[in-house]
Amino acid sequence: MIIVTRKDSKESLENLLRRFNRKVQQSGLIAIFKQGRYFERSLSKRDRRQKAIVRQERKYAKLKKIKLGLR
């Protein structure tokens, strides 16, 4: 749990809110909650392998275009 208190009685609410937002961003809580928002079924070994092959082919095609100057 993230707790942010005022440094002194003169600190403005905007500064306090800015420090809180920064701490939340740095802690990575937002990313964790966004990942858990939807249930994702785990892929089978075969499906993972096929997706990896497709990803690799796209990567090589992209690099080939860059080397040929088409991109």
PDB file of N, CA, C and O in Angstrom, residues 12-42:
ATOM      1  N   SER A  12       1.224  22.182  -0.976  1.00  0.00           N
ATOM      2  CA  SER A  12      -0.062  22.253  -1.671  1.00  0.00           C
ATOM      3  C   SER A  12      -0.575  20.856  -1.999  1.00  0.00           C
ATOM      4  O   SER A  12       0.172  19.879  -2.060  1.00  0.00           O
ATOM      5  N   LEU A  13      -1.865  20.788  -2.234  1.00  0.00           N
ATOM      6  CA  LEU A  13      -2.499  19.515  -2.568  1.00  0.00           C
ATOM      7  C   LEU A  13      -2.017  19.005  -3.922  1.00  0.00           C
ATOM      8  O   LEU A  13      -1.874  17.788  -4.121  1.00  0.00           O
ATOM      9  N   GLU A  14      -1.719  19.918  -4.851  1.00  0.00           N
ATOM     10  CA  GLU A  14      -1.226  19.521  -6.174  1.00  0.00           C
ATOM     11  C   GLU A  14       0.123  18.800  -6.066  1.00  0.00           C
ATOM     12  O   GLU A  14       0.352  17.788  -6.727  1.00  0.00           O
ATOM     13  N   ASN A  15       1.013  19.340  -5.229  1.00  0.00           N
ATOM     14  CA  ASN A  15       2.317  18.705  -5.043  1.00  0.00           C
ATOM     15  C   ASN A  15       2.163  17.326  -4.405  1.00  0.00           C
ATOM     16  O   ASN A  15       2.847  16.374  -4.787  1.00  0.00           O
ATOM     17  N   LEU A  16       1.268  17.229  -3.439  1.00  0.00           N
ATOM     18  CA  LEU A  16       1.027  15.953  -2.769  1.00  0.00           C
ATOM     19  C   LEU A  16       0.484  14.923  -3.751  1.00  0.00           C
ATOM     20  O   LEU A  16       0.934  13.781  -3.794  1.00  0.00           O
ATOM     21  N   LEU A  17      -0.453  15.346  -4.581  1.00  0.00           N
ATOM     22  CA  LEU A  17      -1.043  14.462  -5.581  1.00  0.00           C
ATOM     23  C   LEU A  17      -0.005  14.048  -6.617  1.00  0.00           C
ATOM     24  O   LEU A  17       0.042  12.888  -7.046  1.00  0.00           O
ATOM     25  N   ARG A  18       0.865  14.961  -7.023  1.00  0.00           N
ATOM     26  CA  ARG A  18       1.914  14.661  -7.989  1.00  0.00           C
ATOM     27  C   ARG A  18       2.888  13.618  -7.422  1.00  0.00           C
ATOM     28  O   ARG A  18       3.270  12.675  -8.105  1.00  0.00           O
ATOM     29  N   ARG A  19       3.265  13.772  -6.156  1.00  0.00           N
ATOM     30  CA  ARG A  19       4.161  12.795  -5.537  1.00  0.00           C
ATOM     31  C   ARG A  19       3.495  11.427  -5.429  1.00  0.00           C
ATOM     32  O   ARG A  19       4.122  10.394  -5.657  1.00  0.00           O
ATOM     33  N   PHE A  20       2.206  11.411  -5.095  1.00  0.00           N
ATOM     34  CA  PHE A  20       1.478  10.150  -5.014  1.00  0.00           C
ATOM     35  C   PHE A  20       1.432   9.459  -6.369  1.00  0.00           C
ATOM     36  O   PHE A  20       1.711   8.259  -6.484  1.00  0.00           O
ATOM     37  N   ASN A  21       1.084  10.200  -7.416  1.00  0.00           N
ATOM     38  CA  ASN A  21       1.014   9.622  -8.764  1.00  0.00           C
ATOM     39  C   ASN A  21       2.360   9.065  -9.200  1.00  0.00           C
ATOM     40  O   ASN A  21       2.434   8.009  -9.818  1.00  0.00           O
ATOM     41  N   ARG A  22       3.435   9.771  -8.889  1.00  0.00           N
ATOM     42  CA  ARG A  22       4.765   9.315  -9.251  1.00  0.00           C
ATOM     43  C   ARG A  22       5.098   8.004  -8.536  1.00  0.00           C
ATOM     44  O   ARG A  22       5.644   7.077  -9.129  1.00  0.00           O
ATOM     45  N   LYS A  23       4.752   7.908  -7.251  1.00  0.00           N
ATOM     46  CA  LYS A  23       5.029   6.681  -6.507  1.00  0.00           C
ATOM     47  C   LYS A  23       4.231   5.502  -7.055  1.00  0.00           C
ATOM     48  O   LYS A  23       4.731   4.385  -7.132  1.00  0.00           O
ATOM     49  N   VAL A  24       2.991   5.744  -7.429  1.00  0.00           N
ATOM     50  CA  VAL A  24       2.161   4.678  -7.993  1.00  0.00           C
ATOM     51  C   VAL A  24       2.746   4.208  -9.318  1.00  0.00           C
ATOM     52  O   VAL A  24       2.823   3.005  -9.586  1.00  0.00           O
ATOM     53  N   GLN A  25       3.188   5.145 -10.156  1.00  0.00           N
ATOM     54  CA  GLN A  25       3.788   4.784 -11.441  1.00  0.00           C
ATOM     55  C   GLN A  25       5.056   3.959 -11.226  1.00  0.00           C
ATOM     56  O   GLN A  25       5.274   2.958 -11.898  1.00  0.00           O
ATOM     57  N   GLN A  26       5.900   4.376 -10.306  1.00  0.00           N
ATOM     58  CA  GLN A  26       7.171   3.691 -10.071  1.00  0.00           C
ATOM     59  C   GLN A  26       6.983   2.312  -9.458  1.00  0.00           C
ATOM     60  O   GLN A  26       7.794   1.417  -9.671  1.00  0.00           O
ATOM     61  N   SER A  27       5.908   2.127  -8.705  1.00  0.00           N
ATOM     62  CA  SER A  27       5.692   0.831  -8.061  1.00  0.00           C
ATOM     63  C   SER A  27       5.245  -0.233  -9.053  1.00  0.00           C
ATOM     64  O   SER A  27       5.402  -1.420  -8.803  1.00  0.00           O
ATOM     65  N   GLY A  28       4.671   0.179 -10.192  1.00  0.00           N
ATOM     66  CA  GLY A  28       4.236  -0.770 -11.206  1.00  0.00           C
ATOM     67  C   GLY A  28       2.872  -1.389 -10.928  1.00  0.00           C
ATOM     68  O   GLY A  28       2.492  -2.370 -11.557  1.00  0.00           O
ATOM     69  N   LEU A  29       2.127  -0.843  -9.986  1.00  0.00           N
ATOM     70  CA  LEU A  29       0.820  -1.396  -9.642  1.00  0.00           C
ATOM     71  C   LEU A  29      -0.176  -1.301 -10.789  1.00  0.00           C
ATOM     72  O   LEU A  29      -0.968  -2.219 -11.009  1.00  0.00           O
ATOM     73  N   ILE A  30      -0.128  -0.214 -11.524  1.00  0.00           N
ATOM     74  CA  ILE A  30      -1.082  -0.010 -12.621  1.00  0.00           C
ATOM     75  C   ILE A  30      -0.908  -1.099 -13.675  1.00  0.00           C
ATOM     76  O   ILE A  30      -1.886  -1.676 -14.151  1.00  0.00           O
ATOM     77  N   ALA A  31       0.332  -1.412 -14.013  1.00  0.00           N
ATOM     78  CA  ALA A  31       0.590  -2.445 -15.019  1.00  0.00           C
ATOM     79  C   ALA A  31       0.088  -3.804 -14.542  1.00  0.00           C
ATOM     80  O   ALA A  31      -0.485  -4.574 -15.325  1.00  0.00           O
ATOM     81  N   ILE A  32       0.274  -4.095 -13.274  1.00  0.00           N
ATOM     82  CA  ILE A  32      -0.172  -5.382 -12.726  1.00  0.00           C
ATOM     83  C   ILE A  32      -1.685  -5.502 -12.807  1.00  0.00           C
ATOM     84  O   ILE A  32      -2.224  -6.537 -13.209  1.00  0.00           O
ATOM     85  N   PHE A  33      -2.392  -4.436 -12.450  1.00  0.00           N
ATOM     86  CA  PHE A  33      -3.847  -4.485 -12.476  1.00  0.00           C
ATOM     87  C   PHE A  33      -4.387  -4.540 -13.900  1.00  0.00           C
ATOM     88  O   PHE A  33      -5.398  -5.187 -14.164  1.00  0.00           O
ATOM     89  N   LYS A  34      -3.715  -3.870 -14.822  1.00  0.00           N
ATOM     90  CA  LYS A  34      -4.158  -3.922 -16.210  1.00  0.00           C
ATOM     91  C   LYS A  34      -3.973  -5.316 -16.796  1.00  0.00           C
ATOM     92  O   LYS A  34      -4.772  -5.754 -17.610  1.00  0.00           O
ATOM     93  N   GLN A  35      -2.923  -6.013 -16.401  1.00  0.00           N
ATOM     94  CA  GLN A  35      -2.703  -7.373 -16.883  1.00  0.00           C
ATOM     95  C   GLN A  35      -3.795  -8.304 -16.387  1.00  0.00           C
ATOM     96  O   GLN A  35      -4.234  -9.200 -17.103  1.00  0.00           O
ATOM     97  N   GLY A  36      -4.241  -8.124 -15.173  1.00  0.00           N
ATOM     98  CA  GLY A  36      -5.227  -9.014 -14.587  1.00  0.00           C
ATOM     99  C   GLY A  36      -6.658  -8.644 -14.900  1.00  0.00           C
ATOM    100  O   GLY A  36      -7.593  -9.254 -14.374  1.00  0.00           O
ATOM    101  N   ARG A  37      -6.854  -7.664 -15.740  1.00  0.00           N
ATOM    102  CA  ARG A  37      -8.197  -7.190 -16.031  1.00  0.00           C
ATOM    103  C   ARG A  37      -9.039  -8.250 -16.734  1.00  0.00           C
ATOM    104  O   ARG A  37     -10.207  -8.423 -16.439  1.00  0.00           O
ATOM    105  N   TYR A  38      -8.432  -8.965 -17.661  1.00  0.00           N
ATOM    106  CA  TYR A  38      -9.149  -9.981 -18.419  1.00  0.00           C
ATOM    107  C   TYR A  38      -8.455 -11.323 -18.243  1.00  0.00           C
ATOM    108  O   TYR A  38      -7.239 -11.396 -18.172  1.00  0.00           O
ATOM    109  N   PHE A  39      -9.245 -12.372 -18.243  1.00  0.00           N
ATOM    110  CA  PHE A  39      -8.692 -13.717 -18.121  1.00  0.00           C
ATOM    111  C   PHE A  39      -8.147 -14.148 -19.463  1.00  0.00           C
ATOM    112  O   PHE A  39      -8.803 -14.022 -20.485  1.00  0.00           O
ATOM    113  N   GLU A  40      -6.932 -14.638 -19.462  1.00  0.00           N
ATOM    114  CA  GLU A  40      -6.318 -15.133 -20.688  1.00  0.00           C
ATOM    115  C   GLU A  40      -6.000 -16.595 -20.520  1.00  0.00           C
ATOM    116  O   GLU A  40      -5.325 -16.983 -19.570  1.00  0.00           O
ATOM    117  N   ARG A  41      -6.517 -17.392 -21.410  1.00  0.00           N
ATOM    118  CA  ARG A  41      -6.244 -18.815 -21.369  1.00  0.00           C
ATOM    119  C   ARG A  41      -4.790 -19.065 -21.721  1.00  0.00           C
ATOM    120  O   ARG A  41      -4.248 -18.422 -22.613  1.00  0.00           O
ATOM    121  N   SER A  42      -4.163 -20.007 -21.049  1.00  0.00           N
ATOM    122  CA  SER A  42      -2.782 -20.322 -21.396  1.00  0.00           C
ATOM    123  C   SER A  42      -2.771 -21.115 -22.702  1.00  0.00           C
ATOM    124  O   SER A  42      -3.625 -21.962 -22.935  1.00  0.00           O
TER     125      SER A  42
END
